[in-house]
Tab-separated table of C-alpha atoms in Angstrom:
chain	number	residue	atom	x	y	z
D	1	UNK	CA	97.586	-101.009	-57.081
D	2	UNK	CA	94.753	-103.280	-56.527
D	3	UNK	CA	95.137	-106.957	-57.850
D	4	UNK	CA	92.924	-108.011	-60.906
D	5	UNK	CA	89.556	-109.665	-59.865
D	6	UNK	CA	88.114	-112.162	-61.788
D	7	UNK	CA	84.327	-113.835	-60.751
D	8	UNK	CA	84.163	-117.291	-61.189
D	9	UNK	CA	80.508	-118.742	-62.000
D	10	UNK	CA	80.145	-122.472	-60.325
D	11	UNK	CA	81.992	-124.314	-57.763
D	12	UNK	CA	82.684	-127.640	-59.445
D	13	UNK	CA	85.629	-129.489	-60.472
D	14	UNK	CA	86.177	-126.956	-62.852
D	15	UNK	CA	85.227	-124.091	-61.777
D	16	UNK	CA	87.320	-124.596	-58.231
D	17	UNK	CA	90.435	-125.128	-60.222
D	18	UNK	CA	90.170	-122.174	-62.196
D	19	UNK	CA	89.708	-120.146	-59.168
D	20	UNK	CA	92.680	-122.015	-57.467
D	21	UNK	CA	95.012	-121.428	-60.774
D	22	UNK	CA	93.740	-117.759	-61.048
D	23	UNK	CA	94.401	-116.870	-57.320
D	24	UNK	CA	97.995	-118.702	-57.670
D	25	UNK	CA	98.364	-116.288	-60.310
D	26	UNK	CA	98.027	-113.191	-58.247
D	27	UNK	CA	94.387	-112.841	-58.789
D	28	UNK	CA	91.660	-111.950	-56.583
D	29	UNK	CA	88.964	-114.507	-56.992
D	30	UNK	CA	85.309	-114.510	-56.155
D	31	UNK	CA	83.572	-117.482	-56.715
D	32	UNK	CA	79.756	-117.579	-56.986
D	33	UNK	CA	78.035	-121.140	-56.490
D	34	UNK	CA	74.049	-121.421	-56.474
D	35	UNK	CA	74.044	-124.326	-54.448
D	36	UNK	CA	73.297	-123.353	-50.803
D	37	UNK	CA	76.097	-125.531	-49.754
D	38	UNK	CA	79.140	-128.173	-50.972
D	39	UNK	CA	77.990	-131.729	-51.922
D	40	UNK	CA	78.341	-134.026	-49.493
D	41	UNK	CA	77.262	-136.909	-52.006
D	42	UNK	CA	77.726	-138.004	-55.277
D	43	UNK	CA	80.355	-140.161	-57.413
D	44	UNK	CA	83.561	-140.269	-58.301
D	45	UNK	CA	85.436	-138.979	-60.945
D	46	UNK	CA	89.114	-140.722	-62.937
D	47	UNK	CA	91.951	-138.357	-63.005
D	48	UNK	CA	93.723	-139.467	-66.326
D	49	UNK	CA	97.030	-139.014	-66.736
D	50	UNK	CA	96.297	-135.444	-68.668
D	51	UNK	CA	94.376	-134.320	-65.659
D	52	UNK	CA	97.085	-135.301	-63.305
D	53	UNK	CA	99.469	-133.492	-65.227
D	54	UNK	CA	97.580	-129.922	-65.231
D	55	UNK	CA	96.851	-130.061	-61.616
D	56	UNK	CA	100.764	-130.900	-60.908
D	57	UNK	CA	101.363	-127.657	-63.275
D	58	UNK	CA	99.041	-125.577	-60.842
D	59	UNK	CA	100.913	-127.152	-58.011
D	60	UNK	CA	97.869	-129.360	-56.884
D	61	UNK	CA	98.713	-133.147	-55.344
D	62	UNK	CA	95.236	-134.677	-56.408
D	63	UNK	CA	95.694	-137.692	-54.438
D	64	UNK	CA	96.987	-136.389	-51.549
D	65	UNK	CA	94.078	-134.141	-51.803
D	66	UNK	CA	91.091	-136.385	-51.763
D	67	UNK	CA	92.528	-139.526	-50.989
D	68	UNK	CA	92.728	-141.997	-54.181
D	69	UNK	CA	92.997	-145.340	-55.815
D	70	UNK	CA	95.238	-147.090	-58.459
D	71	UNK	CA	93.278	-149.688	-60.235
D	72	UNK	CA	95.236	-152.864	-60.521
D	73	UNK	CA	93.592	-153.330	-63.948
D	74	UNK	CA	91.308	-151.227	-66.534
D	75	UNK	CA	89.032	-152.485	-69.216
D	76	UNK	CA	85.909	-153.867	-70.589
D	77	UNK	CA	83.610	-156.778	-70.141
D	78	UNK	CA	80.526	-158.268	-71.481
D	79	UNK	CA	77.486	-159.524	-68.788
D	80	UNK	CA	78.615	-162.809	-68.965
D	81	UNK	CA	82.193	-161.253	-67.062
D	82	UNK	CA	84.324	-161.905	-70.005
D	83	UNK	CA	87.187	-159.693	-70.386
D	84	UNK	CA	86.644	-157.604	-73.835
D	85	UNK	CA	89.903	-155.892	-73.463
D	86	UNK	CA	92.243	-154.625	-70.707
D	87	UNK	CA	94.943	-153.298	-69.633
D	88	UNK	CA	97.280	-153.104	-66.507
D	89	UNK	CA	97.879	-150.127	-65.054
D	90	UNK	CA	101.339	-150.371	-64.218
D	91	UNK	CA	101.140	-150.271	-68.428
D	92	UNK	CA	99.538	-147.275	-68.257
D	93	UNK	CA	102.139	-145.656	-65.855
D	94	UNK	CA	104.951	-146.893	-67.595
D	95	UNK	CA	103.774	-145.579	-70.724
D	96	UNK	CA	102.351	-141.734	-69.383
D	97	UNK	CA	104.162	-141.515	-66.235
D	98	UNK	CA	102.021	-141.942	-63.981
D	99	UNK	CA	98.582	-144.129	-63.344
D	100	UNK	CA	95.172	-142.516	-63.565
D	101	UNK	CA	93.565	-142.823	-59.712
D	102	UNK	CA	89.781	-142.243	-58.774
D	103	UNK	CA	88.884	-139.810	-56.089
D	104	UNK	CA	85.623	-139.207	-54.433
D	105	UNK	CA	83.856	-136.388	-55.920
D	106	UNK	CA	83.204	-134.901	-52.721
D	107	UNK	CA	86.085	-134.949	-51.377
D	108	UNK	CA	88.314	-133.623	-54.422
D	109	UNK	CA	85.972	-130.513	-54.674
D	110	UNK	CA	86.226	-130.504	-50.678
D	111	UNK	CA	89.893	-130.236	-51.499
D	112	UNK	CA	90.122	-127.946	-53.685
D	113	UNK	CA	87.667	-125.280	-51.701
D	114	UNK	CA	90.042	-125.396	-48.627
D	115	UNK	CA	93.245	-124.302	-50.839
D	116	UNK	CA	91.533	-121.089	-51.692
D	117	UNK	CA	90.881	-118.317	-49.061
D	118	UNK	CA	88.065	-118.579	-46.774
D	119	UNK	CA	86.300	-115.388	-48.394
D	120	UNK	CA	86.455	-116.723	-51.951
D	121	UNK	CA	83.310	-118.458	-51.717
D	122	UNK	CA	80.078	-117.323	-51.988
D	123	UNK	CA	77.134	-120.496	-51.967
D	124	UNK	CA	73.369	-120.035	-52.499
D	125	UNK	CA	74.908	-117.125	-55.022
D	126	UNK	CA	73.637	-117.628	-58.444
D	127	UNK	CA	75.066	-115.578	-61.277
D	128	UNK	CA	71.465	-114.131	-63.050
D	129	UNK	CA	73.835	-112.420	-65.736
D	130	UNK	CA	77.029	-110.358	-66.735
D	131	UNK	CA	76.365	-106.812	-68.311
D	132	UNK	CA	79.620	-105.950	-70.259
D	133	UNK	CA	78.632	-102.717	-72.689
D	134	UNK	CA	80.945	-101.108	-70.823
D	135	UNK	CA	83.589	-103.350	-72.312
D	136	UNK	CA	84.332	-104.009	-68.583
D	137	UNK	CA	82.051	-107.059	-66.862
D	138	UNK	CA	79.531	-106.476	-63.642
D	139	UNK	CA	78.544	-110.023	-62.219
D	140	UNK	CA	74.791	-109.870	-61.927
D	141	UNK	CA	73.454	-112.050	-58.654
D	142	UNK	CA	70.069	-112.721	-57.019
D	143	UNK	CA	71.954	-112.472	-53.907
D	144	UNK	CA	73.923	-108.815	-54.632
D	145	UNK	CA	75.590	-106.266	-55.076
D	146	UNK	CA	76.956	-106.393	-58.203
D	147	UNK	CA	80.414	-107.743	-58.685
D	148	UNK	CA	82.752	-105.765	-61.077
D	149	UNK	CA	85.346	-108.260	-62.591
D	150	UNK	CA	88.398	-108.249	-65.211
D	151	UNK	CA	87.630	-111.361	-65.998
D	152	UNK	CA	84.633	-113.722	-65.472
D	153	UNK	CA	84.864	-117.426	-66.089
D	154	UNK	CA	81.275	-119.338	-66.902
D	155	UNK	CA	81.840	-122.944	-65.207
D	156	UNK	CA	78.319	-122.312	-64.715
D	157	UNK	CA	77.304	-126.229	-66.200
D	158	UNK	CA	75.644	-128.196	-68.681
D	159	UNK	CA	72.924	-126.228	-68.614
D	160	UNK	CA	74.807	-122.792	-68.729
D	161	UNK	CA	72.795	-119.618	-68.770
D	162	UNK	CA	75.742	-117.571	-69.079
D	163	UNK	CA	76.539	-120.090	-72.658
D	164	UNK	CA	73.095	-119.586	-73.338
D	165	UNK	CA	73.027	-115.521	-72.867
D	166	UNK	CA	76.410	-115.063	-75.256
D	167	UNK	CA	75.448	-117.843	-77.875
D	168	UNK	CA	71.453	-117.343	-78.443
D	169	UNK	CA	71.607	-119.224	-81.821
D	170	UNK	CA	74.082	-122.151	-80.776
D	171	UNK	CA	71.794	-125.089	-80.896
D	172	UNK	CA	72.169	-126.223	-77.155
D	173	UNK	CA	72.139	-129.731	-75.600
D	174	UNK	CA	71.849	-133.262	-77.394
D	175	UNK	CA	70.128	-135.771	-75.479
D	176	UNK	CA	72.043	-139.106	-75.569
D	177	UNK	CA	69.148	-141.305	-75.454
D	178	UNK	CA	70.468	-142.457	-72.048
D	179	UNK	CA	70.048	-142.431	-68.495
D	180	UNK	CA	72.670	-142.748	-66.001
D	181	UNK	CA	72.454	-143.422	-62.295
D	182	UNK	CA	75.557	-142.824	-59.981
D	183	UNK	CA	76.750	-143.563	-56.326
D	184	UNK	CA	79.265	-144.286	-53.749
D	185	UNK	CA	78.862	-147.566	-51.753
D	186	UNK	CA	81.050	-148.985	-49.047
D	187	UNK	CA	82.144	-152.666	-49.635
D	188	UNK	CA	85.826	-153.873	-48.753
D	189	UNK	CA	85.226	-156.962	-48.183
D	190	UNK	CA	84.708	-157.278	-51.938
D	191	UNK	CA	88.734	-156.423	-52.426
D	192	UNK	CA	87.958	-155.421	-56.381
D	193	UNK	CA	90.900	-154.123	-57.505
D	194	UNK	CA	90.058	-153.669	-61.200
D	195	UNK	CA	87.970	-150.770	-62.698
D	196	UNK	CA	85.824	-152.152	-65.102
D	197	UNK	CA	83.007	-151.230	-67.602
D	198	UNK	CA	80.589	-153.703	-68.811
D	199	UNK	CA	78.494	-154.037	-71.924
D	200	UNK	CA	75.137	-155.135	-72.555
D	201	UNK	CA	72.762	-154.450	-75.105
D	202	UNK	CA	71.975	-151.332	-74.799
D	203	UNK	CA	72.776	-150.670	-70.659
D	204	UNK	CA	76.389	-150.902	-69.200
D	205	UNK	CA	77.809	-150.818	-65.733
D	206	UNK	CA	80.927	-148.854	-64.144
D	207	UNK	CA	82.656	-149.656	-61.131
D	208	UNK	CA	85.615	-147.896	-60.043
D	209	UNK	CA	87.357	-148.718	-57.094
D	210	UNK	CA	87.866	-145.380	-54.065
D	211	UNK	CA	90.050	-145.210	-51.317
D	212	UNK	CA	89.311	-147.197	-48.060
D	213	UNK	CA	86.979	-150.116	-49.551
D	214	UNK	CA	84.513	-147.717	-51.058
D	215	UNK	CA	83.182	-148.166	-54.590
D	216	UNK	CA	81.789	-145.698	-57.171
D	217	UNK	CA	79.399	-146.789	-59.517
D	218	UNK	CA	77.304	-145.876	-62.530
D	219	UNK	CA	74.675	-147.653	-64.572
D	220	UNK	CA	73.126	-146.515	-67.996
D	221	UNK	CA	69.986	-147.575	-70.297
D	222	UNK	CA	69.035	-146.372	-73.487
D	223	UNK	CA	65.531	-144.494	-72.680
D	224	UNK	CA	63.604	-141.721	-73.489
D	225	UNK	CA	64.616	-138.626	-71.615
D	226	UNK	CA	62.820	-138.070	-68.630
D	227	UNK	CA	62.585	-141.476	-67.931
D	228	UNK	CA	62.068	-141.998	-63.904
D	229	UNK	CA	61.437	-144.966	-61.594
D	230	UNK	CA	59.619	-145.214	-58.784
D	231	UNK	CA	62.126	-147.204	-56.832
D	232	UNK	CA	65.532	-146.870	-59.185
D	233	UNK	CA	67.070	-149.045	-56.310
D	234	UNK	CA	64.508	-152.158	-57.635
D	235	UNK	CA	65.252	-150.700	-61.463
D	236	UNK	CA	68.734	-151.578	-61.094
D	237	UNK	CA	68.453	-155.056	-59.730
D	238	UNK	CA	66.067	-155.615	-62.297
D	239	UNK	CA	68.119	-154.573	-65.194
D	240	UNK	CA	71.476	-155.689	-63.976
D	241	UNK	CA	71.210	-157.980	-61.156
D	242	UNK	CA	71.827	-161.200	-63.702
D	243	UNK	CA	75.337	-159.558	-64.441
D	244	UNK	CA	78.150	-161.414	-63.674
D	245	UNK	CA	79.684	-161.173	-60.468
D	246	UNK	CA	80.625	-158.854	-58.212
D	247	UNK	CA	77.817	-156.372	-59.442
D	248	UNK	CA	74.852	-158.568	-57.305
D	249	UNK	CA	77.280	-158.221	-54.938
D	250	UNK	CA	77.321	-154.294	-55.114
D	251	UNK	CA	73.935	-154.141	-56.088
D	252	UNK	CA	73.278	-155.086	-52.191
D	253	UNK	CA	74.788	-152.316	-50.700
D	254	UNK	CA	72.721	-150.088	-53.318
D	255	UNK	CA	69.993	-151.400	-51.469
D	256	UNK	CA	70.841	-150.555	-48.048
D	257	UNK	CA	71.584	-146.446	-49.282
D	258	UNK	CA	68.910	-143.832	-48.625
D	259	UNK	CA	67.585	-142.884	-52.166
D	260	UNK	CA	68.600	-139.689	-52.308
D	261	UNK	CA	72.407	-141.102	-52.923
D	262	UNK	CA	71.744	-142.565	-55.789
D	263	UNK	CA	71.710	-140.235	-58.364
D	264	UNK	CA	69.895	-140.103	-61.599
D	265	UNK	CA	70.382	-137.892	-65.044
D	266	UNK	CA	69.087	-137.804	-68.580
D	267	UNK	CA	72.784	-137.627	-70.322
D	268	UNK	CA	73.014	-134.870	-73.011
D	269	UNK	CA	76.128	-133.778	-74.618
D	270	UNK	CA	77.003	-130.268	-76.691
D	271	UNK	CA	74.944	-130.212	-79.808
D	272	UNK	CA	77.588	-128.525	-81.500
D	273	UNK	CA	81.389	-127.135	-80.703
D	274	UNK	CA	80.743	-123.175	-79.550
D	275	UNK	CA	81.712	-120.602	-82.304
D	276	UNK	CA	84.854	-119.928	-79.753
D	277	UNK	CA	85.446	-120.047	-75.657
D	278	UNK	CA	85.185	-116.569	-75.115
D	279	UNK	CA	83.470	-113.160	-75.955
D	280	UNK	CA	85.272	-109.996	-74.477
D	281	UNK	CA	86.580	-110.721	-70.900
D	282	UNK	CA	84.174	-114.362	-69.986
D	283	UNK	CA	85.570	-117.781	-70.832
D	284	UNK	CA	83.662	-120.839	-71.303
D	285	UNK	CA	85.109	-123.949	-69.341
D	286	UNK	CA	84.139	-127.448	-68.496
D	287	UNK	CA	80.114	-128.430	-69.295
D	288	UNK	CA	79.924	-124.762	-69.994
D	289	UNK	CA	81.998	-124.666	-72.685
D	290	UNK	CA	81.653	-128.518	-74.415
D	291	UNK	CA	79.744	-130.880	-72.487
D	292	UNK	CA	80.381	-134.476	-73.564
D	293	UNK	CA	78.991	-137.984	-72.742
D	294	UNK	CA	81.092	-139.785	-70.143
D	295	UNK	CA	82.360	-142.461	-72.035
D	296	UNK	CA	85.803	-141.524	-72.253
D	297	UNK	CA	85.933	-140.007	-68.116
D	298	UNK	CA	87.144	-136.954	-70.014
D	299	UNK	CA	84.308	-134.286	-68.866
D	300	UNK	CA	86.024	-133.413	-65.926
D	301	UNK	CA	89.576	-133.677	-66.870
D	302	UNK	CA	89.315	-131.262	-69.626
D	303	UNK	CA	87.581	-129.073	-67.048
D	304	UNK	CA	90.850	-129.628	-65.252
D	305	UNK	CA	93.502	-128.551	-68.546
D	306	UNK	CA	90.596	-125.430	-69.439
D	307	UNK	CA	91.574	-124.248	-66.169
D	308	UNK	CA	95.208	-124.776	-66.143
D	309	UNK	CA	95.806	-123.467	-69.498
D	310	UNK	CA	93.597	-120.490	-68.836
D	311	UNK	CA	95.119	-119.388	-66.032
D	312	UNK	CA	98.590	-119.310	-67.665
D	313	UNK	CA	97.895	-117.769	-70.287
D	314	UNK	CA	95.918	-114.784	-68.624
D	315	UNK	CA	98.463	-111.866	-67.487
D	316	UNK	CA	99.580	-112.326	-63.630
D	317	UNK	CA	97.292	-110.905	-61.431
D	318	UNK	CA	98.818	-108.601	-59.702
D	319	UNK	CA	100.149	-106.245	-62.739
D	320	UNK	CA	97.051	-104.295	-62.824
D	321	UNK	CA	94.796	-102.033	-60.922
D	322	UNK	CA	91.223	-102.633	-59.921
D	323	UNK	CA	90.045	-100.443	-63.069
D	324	UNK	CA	92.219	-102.054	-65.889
D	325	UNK	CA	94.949	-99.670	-66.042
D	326	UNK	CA	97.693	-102.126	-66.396
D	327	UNK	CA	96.038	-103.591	-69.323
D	328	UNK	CA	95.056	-102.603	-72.951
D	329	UNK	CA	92.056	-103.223	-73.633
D	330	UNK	CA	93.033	-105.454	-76.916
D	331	UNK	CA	96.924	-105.409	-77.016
D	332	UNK	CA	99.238	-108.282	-76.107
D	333	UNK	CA	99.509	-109.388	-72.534
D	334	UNK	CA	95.894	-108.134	-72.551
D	335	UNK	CA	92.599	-110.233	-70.951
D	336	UNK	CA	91.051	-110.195	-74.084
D	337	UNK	CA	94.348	-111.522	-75.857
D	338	UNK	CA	94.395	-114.091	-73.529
D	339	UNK	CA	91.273	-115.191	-74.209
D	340	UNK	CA	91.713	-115.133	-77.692
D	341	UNK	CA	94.603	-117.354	-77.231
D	342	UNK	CA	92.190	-119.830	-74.614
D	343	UNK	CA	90.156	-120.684	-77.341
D	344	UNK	CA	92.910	-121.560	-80.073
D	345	UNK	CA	94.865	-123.316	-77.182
D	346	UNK	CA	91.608	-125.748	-76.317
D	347	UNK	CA	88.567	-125.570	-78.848
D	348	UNK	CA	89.821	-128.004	-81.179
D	349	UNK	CA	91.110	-130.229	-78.686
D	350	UNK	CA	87.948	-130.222	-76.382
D	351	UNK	CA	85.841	-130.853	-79.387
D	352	UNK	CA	87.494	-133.668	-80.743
D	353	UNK	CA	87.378	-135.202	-77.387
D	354	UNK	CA	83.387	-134.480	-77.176
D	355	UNK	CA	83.260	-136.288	-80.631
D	356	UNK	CA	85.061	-139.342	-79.555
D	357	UNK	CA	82.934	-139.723	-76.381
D	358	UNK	CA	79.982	-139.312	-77.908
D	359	UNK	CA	81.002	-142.249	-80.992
D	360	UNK	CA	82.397	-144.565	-77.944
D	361	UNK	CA	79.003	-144.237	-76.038
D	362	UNK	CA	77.045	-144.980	-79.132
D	363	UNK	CA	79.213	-148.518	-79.066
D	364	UNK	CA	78.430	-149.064	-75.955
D	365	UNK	CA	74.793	-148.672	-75.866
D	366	UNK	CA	73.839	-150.818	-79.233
D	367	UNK	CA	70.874	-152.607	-78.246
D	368	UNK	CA	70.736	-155.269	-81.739
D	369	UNK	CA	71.999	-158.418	-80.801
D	370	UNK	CA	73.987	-158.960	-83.960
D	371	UNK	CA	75.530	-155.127	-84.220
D	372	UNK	CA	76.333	-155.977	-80.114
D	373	UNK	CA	77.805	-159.581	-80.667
D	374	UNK	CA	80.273	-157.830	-83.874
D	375	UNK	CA	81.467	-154.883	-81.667
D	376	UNK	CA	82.203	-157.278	-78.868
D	377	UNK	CA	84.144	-159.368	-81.680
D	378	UNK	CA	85.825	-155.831	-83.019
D	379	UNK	CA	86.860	-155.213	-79.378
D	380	UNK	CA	88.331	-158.206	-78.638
D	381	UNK	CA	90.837	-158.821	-81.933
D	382	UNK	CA	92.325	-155.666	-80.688
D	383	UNK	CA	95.766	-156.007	-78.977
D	384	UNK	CA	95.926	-154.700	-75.491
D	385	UNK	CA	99.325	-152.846	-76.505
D	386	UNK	CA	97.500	-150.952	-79.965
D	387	UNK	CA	94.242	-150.205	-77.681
D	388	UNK	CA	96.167	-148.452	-75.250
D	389	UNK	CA	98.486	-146.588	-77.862
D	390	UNK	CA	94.998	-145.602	-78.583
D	391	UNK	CA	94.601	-143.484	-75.567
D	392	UNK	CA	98.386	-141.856	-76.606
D	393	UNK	CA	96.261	-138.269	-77.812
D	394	UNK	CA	93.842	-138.196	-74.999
D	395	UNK	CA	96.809	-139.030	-71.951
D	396	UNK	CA	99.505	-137.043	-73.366
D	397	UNK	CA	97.734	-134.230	-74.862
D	398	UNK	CA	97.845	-131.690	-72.568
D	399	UNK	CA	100.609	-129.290	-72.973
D	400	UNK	CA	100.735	-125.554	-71.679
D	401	UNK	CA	100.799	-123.032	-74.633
D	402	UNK	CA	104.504	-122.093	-74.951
């Protein structure tokens, strides 16, 4: 008997914790990656509560991982630095049980890699396709051979041509009419302890506070897509460098970072929710399966529950053979029936989430100075206790299916 092999596409966030969850389930796990090799930069990324609480249920420690942070205080501002709304996070513990930390990007994927086995990855592999007539999946690669699989799961991104192969009339990607630049700068000597957003008319800054004095920050401006600067390092100061204080401050040490770690993307969302998650033995997860904007920091932590709930509801690993035998090829306990089950466990729930981001970012980048001025009214009359009861469905709605 020969433990079931499932092929993961993609080696992010989401894609690593699938493979983790699968091969704590008794799988074998392959998992091909077209990048040549990790990334060594990039941002960072908020583990909410619900995130937290699916890696604990794969028996993952995210902070002791990666290294984290607990922001004294969340909210958001307006470029003059007044406080819109906000909330402590000793709050937000006491009311989810336990405080959402920020890890480096990096470092949590890092993480993540070196629980698996040192075979499991395979970089500069890209996935070219999946050919499944057989009712059985072969992993297509440019790099070969083939890969036969029980089970392959598409974390293969936004851009997914795995999503795009099995949904040809899905209507694709919606562009946000934003930009977004990211990075990771080193300043302790600031001592920010708060993670804030802040509002302008139509551009808004993010800084989020890493382990050991480090920073992460994002910046975006409603554009057309494809919108590029020569210098974005000089694009920044010029579009937020009149902000209140300490984003000068961090707009310095911006300065000083080679340009190739500050990132820059068009933001696009999913169109439309995906008929379902799955078709025969592939699941959908992460961007994949329903991008969203950022606004909410859910994109990756519902990456995070698609894997955790996926793995348990797949069959253990290790009670089949390497041809299926163990498993009907539609009965309960089956892939398939598992699959079935993925996508009534997290469609719904993944789509309402990609709604709510995508109505939040639309707040947040109103450019008219009188529909700007009334949200920034509409924000502040809200109680800090009712605006984080608020958050009650996104922080406490994971649950593994029973």
């Amino acid at each position: 008997m020969a433990n079931r092999h499932a092929v993961v596409a993609g080696a992010g966030i989401g894609g690593l914790t699938a493979a983790l969850a699968l091969h704590r389930r008794g799988w074998r796990v392959t998992v091909c990656e077209r990048a040549p090799e990790p990334p060594t930069t990039g941002a960072g990324i908020g583990l909410a509560p619900n995130a937290l609480r699916a890696l604990n249920a794969i028996g993952v420690d995210a902070a002791r991982a990666a290294g984290s942070a607990v922001p004294v205080t969340m909210g958001v501002r307006r470029s003059d630095g007044q406080w819109l709304t906000r909330a402590d996070t000793a709050d937000m513990a006491a009311r989810y049980g336990m405080p959402p930390i920020a890890v480096p990007r990096p470092a949590f994927t890092a993480a993540l890699a070196a629980a698996l086995p040192p075979d499991v990855l395979r970089y500069g592999t890209a996935v070219t396709g999946v050919d499944d007539a057989a009712g059985r999946p072969v992993v297509r690669t440019a790099a070969g051979p083939d890969l036969p699989a029980d089970l392959v799961v598409a974390a293969d991104g936004i851009h997914s041509p795995l999503r795009r192969a099995y949904f040809p009339a899905h209507p694709g990607l919606h562009y946000l009419g934003e930009i977004a630049w990211r990075t990771i700068v080193d300043a302790p000597e600031l001592r920010i302890t708060a993670m804030s957003e802040t509002w302008g008319r139509g551009r808004r800054f993010g800084v989020t506070p890493l382990a050991d004095g480090r920073f992460y920050l994002y910046a975006t401006a409603v554009v057309p897509a494809g919108t590029r600067s020569a210098d974005p390092r000089a694009e920044l100061r010029r579009r937020f460098g009149s902000w209140h204080d300490p984003i000068p401050a961090l707009l310095d040490r911006v300065d000083r970072l080679d340009p190739a770690d500050l990132l820059c993307n068009d933001l696009y969302d999913l169109a439309a929710p995906l008929p379902r998650l799955h078709h025969g033995r592939i699941a959908w997860l992460g961007d994949a399966a329903h991008a969203m904007a950022p606004n909410l920091g859910q994109g990756g932590c519902q990456a995070i529950e698609d894997a955790a709930v996926l793995a348990h509801l797949l069959p253990a690993g290790d009670a089949g053979d390497a041809t299926g035998a163990g498993d009907c090829a539609d009965g309960p306990g089956s892939v398939p029936a598992a699959l079935a089950a993925y996508t009534a466990a997290r469609r719904d729930r993944t789509d309402a989430v990609r709604l709510r981001a995508r109505r939040v970012g639309r707040l947040g980048a109103l450019r008219n100075p009188l529909a700007a001025a009334a949200r920034d009214l509409a924000v502040r009359a809200v109680p800090s206790r009712l605006a984080l009861r608020g958050m009650d469905d996104l922080f406490n709605g994971f649950h593994l299916p029973g």
